[in-house]
Structure formats: C-alpha cells, structure tokens
mmCIF file of C-alpha atoms and ligand atoms in Angstrom:
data_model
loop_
_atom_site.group_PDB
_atom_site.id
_atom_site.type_symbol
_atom_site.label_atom_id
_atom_site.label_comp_id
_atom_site.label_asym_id
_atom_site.label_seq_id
_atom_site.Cartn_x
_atom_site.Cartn_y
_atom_site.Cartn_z
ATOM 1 C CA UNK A 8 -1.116 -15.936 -12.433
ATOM 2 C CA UNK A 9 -3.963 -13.404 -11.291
ATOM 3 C CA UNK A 10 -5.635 -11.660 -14.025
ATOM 4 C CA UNK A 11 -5.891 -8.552 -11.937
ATOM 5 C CA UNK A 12 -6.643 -4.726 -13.388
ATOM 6 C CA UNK A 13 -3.080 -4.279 -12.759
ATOM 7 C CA UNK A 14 -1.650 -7.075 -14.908
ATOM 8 C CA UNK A 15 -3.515 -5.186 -17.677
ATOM 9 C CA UNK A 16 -1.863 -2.297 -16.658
ATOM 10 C CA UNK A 17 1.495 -4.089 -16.493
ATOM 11 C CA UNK A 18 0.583 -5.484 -19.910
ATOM 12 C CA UNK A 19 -0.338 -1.783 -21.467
ATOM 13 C CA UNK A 20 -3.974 -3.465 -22.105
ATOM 14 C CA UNK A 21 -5.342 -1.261 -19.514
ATOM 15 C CA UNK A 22 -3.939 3.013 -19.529
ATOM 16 C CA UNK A 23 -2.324 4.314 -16.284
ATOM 17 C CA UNK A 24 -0.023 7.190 -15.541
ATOM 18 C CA UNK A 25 2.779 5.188 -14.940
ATOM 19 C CA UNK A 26 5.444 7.455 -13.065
ATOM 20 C CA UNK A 27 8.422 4.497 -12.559
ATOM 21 C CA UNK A 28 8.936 0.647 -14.282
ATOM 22 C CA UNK A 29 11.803 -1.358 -13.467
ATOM 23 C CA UNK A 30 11.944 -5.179 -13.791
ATOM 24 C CA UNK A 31 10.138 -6.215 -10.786
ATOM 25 C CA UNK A 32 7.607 -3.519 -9.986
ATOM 26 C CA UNK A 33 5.591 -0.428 -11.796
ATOM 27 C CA UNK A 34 4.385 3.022 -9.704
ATOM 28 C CA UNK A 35 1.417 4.478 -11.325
ATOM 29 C CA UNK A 36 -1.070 7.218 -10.411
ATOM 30 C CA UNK A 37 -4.130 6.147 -8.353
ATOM 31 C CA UNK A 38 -7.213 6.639 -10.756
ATOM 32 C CA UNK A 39 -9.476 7.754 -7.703
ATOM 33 C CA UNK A 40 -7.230 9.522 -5.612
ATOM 34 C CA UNK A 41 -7.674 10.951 -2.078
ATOM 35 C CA UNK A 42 -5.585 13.802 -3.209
ATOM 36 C CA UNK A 43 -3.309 14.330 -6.599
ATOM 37 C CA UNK A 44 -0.146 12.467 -6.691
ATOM 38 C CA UNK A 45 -1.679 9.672 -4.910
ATOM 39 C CA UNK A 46 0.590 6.616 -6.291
ATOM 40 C CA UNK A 47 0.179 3.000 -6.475
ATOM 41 C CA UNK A 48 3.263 0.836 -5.872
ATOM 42 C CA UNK A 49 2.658 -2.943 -7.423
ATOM 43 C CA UNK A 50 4.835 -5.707 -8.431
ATOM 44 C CA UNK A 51 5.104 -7.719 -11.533
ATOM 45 C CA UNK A 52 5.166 -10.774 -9.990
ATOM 46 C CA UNK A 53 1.654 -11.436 -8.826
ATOM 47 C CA UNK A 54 0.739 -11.632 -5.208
ATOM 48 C CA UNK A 55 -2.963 -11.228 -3.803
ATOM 49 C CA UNK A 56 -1.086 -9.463 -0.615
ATOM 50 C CA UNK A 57 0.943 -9.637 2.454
ATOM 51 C CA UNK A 58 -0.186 -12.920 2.945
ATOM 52 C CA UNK A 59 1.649 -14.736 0.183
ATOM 53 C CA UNK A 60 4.143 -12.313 -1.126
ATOM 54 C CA UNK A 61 7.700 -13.545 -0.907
ATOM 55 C CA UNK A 62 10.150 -12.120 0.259
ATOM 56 C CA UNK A 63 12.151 -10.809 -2.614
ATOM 57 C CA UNK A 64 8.760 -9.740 -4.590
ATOM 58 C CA UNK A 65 8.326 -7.430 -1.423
ATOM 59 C CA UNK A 66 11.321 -6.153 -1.352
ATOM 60 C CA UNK A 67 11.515 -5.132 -4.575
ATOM 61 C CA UNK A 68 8.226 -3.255 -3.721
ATOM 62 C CA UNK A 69 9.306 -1.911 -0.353
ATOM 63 C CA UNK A 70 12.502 -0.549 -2.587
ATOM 64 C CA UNK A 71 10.646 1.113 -5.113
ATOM 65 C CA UNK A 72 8.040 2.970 -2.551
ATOM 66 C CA UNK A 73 11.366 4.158 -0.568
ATOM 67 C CA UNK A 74 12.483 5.409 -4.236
ATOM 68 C CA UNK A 75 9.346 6.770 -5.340
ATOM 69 C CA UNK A 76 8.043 8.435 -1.876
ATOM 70 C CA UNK A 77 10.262 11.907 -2.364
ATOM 71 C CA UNK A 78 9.728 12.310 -5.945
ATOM 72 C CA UNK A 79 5.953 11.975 -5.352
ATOM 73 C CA UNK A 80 6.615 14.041 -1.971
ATOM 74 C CA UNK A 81 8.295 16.806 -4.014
ATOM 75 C CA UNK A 82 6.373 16.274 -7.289
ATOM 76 C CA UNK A 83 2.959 18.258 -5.782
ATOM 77 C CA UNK A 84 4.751 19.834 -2.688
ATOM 78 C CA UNK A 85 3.816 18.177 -0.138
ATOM 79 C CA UNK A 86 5.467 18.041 3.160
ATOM 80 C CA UNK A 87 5.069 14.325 3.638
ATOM 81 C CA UNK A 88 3.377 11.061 2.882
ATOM 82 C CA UNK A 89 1.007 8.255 4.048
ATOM 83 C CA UNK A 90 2.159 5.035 2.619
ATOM 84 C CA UNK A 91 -0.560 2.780 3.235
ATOM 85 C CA UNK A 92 -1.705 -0.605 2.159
ATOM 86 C CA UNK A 93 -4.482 -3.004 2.572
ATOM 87 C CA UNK A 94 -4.885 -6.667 3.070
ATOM 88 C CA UNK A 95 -8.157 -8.357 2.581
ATOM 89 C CA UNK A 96 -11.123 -7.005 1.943
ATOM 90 C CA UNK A 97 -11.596 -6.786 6.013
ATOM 91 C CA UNK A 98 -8.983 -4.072 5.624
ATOM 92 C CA UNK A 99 -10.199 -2.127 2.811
ATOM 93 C CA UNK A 100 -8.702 -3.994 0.135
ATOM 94 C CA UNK A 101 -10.654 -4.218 -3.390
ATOM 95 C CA UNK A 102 -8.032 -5.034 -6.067
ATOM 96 C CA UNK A 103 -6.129 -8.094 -4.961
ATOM 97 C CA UNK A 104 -3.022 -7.631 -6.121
ATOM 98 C CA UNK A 105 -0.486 -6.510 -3.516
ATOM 99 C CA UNK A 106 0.039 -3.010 -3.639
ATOM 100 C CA UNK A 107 1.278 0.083 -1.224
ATOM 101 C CA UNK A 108 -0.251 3.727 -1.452
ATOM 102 C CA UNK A 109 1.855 6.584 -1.565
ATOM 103 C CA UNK A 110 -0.224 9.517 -0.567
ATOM 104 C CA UNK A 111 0.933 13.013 -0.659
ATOM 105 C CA UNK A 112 -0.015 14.845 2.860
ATOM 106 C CA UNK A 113 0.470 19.050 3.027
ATOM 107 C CA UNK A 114 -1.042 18.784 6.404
ATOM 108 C CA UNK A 115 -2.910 17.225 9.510
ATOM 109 C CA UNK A 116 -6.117 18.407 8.655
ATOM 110 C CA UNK A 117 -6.167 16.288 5.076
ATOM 111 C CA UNK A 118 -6.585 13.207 7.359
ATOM 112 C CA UNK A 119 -6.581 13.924 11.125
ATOM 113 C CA UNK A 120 -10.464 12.659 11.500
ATOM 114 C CA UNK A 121 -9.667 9.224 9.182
ATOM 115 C CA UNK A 122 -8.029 7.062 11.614
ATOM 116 C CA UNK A 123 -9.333 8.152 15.249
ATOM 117 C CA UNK A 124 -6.969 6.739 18.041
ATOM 118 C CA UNK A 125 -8.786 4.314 20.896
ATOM 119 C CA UNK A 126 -7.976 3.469 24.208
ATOM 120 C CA UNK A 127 -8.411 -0.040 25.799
ATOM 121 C CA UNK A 128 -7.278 -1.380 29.566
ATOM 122 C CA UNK A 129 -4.196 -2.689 30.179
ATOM 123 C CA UNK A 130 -4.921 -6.231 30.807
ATOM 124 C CA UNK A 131 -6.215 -6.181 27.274
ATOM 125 C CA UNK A 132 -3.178 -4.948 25.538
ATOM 126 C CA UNK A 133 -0.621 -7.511 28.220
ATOM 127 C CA UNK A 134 -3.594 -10.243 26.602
ATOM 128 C CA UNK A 135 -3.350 -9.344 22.624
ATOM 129 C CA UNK A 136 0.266 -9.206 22.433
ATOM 130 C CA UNK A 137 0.460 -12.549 24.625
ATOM 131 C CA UNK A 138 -1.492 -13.834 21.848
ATOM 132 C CA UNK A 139 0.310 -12.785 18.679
ATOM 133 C CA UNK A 140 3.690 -13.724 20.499
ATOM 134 C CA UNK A 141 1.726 -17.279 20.681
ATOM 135 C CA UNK A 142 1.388 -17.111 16.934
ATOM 136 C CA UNK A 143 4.607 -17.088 16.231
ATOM 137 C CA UNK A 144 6.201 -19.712 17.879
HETATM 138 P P1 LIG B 11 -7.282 -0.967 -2.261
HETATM 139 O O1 LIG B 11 -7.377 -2.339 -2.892
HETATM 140 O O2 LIG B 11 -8.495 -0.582 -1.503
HETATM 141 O O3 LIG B 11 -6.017 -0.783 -1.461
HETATM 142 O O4 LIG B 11 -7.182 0.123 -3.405
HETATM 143 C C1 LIG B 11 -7.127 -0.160 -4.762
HETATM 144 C C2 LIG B 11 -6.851 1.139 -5.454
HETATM 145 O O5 LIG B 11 -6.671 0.886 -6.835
HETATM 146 C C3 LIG B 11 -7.988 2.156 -5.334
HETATM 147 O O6 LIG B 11 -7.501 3.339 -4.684
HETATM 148 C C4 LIG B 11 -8.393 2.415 -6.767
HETATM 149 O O7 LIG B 11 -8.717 3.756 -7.011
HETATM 150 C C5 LIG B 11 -7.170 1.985 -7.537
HETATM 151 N N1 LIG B 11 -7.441 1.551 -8.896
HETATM 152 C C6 LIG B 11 -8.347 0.636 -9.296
HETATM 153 N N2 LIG B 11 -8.314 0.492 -10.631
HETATM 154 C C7 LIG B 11 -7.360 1.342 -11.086
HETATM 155 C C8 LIG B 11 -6.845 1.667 -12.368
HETATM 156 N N3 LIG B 11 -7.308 1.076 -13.485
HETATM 157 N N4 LIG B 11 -5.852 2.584 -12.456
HETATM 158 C C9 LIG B 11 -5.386 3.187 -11.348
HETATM 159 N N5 LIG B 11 -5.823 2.923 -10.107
HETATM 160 C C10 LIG B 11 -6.797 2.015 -9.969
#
C-alpha cells in the first residue's frame, strides 16, 4: 500500500477537515483551495488513479462525491459544482492517490477563462475517435 499524504490523513497522522468517513472512502477540505468548500473525495483503499482503481473502490468514490456534492453545494451557497479529477502528472495530478474535486462554483466568471474551448477539422475528430474505438477492441 501507497504511503500517500492521504493515508496519513486516513490514519489521523496527518490533520484535515474531514466533512464525511464511511468504510470505503473519506471527503475532506482541500488545504489550497480554488475557492472555500473546495472538497477532496478519496478512498481507503489505495489506488494511484483511474488507471488501476477497481471497480468497486470507484464506486464507492463515485457514491460518496454524488452524496457529498449538494451538501458542499449548499454548505457555502453556491449554485453548482466542478467535480474534477486528475490522472498523471500530464493531467495535473501531484498526490497520487485517486481522488475527485468537488468545487463549489457561484458563477461563470470563477472559471470561464480556465479551460478555453478549441476547434480542430473534421477529419481530425472522424481520425481520434477511430483511434480510441481501436483501443478498445
Ligand atoms: P491533484 O493531485 O493536482 O489533483 O491535487 C491534489 C490536491 O490535494 C491539491 O489541490 C492539494 O491542495 C491537495 N492537498 C495536498 N495535501 C493536502 C493535505 N494535507 N490536506 C488537504 N489537501 C491537500
């Protein structure tokens, strides 16, 4: 098992806000959030990330994020929430220990300008998905 800063939060070794603990999983309050309320969703059972979870660790994460999005939602007022997560350190991630984001959002303008939308030609997207389809055969 991973020794990850999240197993010593599991373990109590480390402090955290913790906001939710059942069996499988633990929610706890990001310590460098992109706005209050922004929640971490981990499981128990270690995984490094989408890449070797199993199934039922993930669904016990995937349940508690559907559980903990509206209390976190309603908790600072917000009118939604980003739930985000990253894989690899290609992708942003830094602790490697699978985890979702639950981020508050008021508005549009708290992260319009983060994630810009791109065009590309056709015969590039009819090319891509020809490819992934290839992947999983
Ligand atoms: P990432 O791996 O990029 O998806 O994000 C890891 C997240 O874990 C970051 O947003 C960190 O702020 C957060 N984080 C790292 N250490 C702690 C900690 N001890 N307590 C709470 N959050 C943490």
């Amino acid at each position: 098992m991973e020794d990850t800063i999240f197993m010593k939060i599991i373990r109590r070794e480390v402090p955290a806000h913790i906001v939710y603990e059942d069996d499988e999983t633990i929610a706890f309050l990001d310590a460098k959030p992109n706005v209050p309320g922004h929640t971490l969703v981990v499981p128990k059972k270690y995984a490094r990330n989408i890449f070797d979870v199993d199934e039922t660790t993930l669904n016990a994460v995937i349940r508690t994020v559907r559980m903990i999005a509206p209390a976190v939602r309603d908790g600072v007022g917000a009118h939604g929430v980003h739930i985000n997560s990253n894989h690899e350190a290609a992708a942003g991630q830094i602790v490697f220990h699978l985890h979702f984001h639950i981020i508050p959002r008021h508005d549009q303008s708290e992260f319009e300008f983060c994630w810009p939308k791109r065009e590309y030609p056709r015969d590039e997207f009819v090319a891509v998905a020809e490819k992934i389809r290839a992947q999983l055969i």
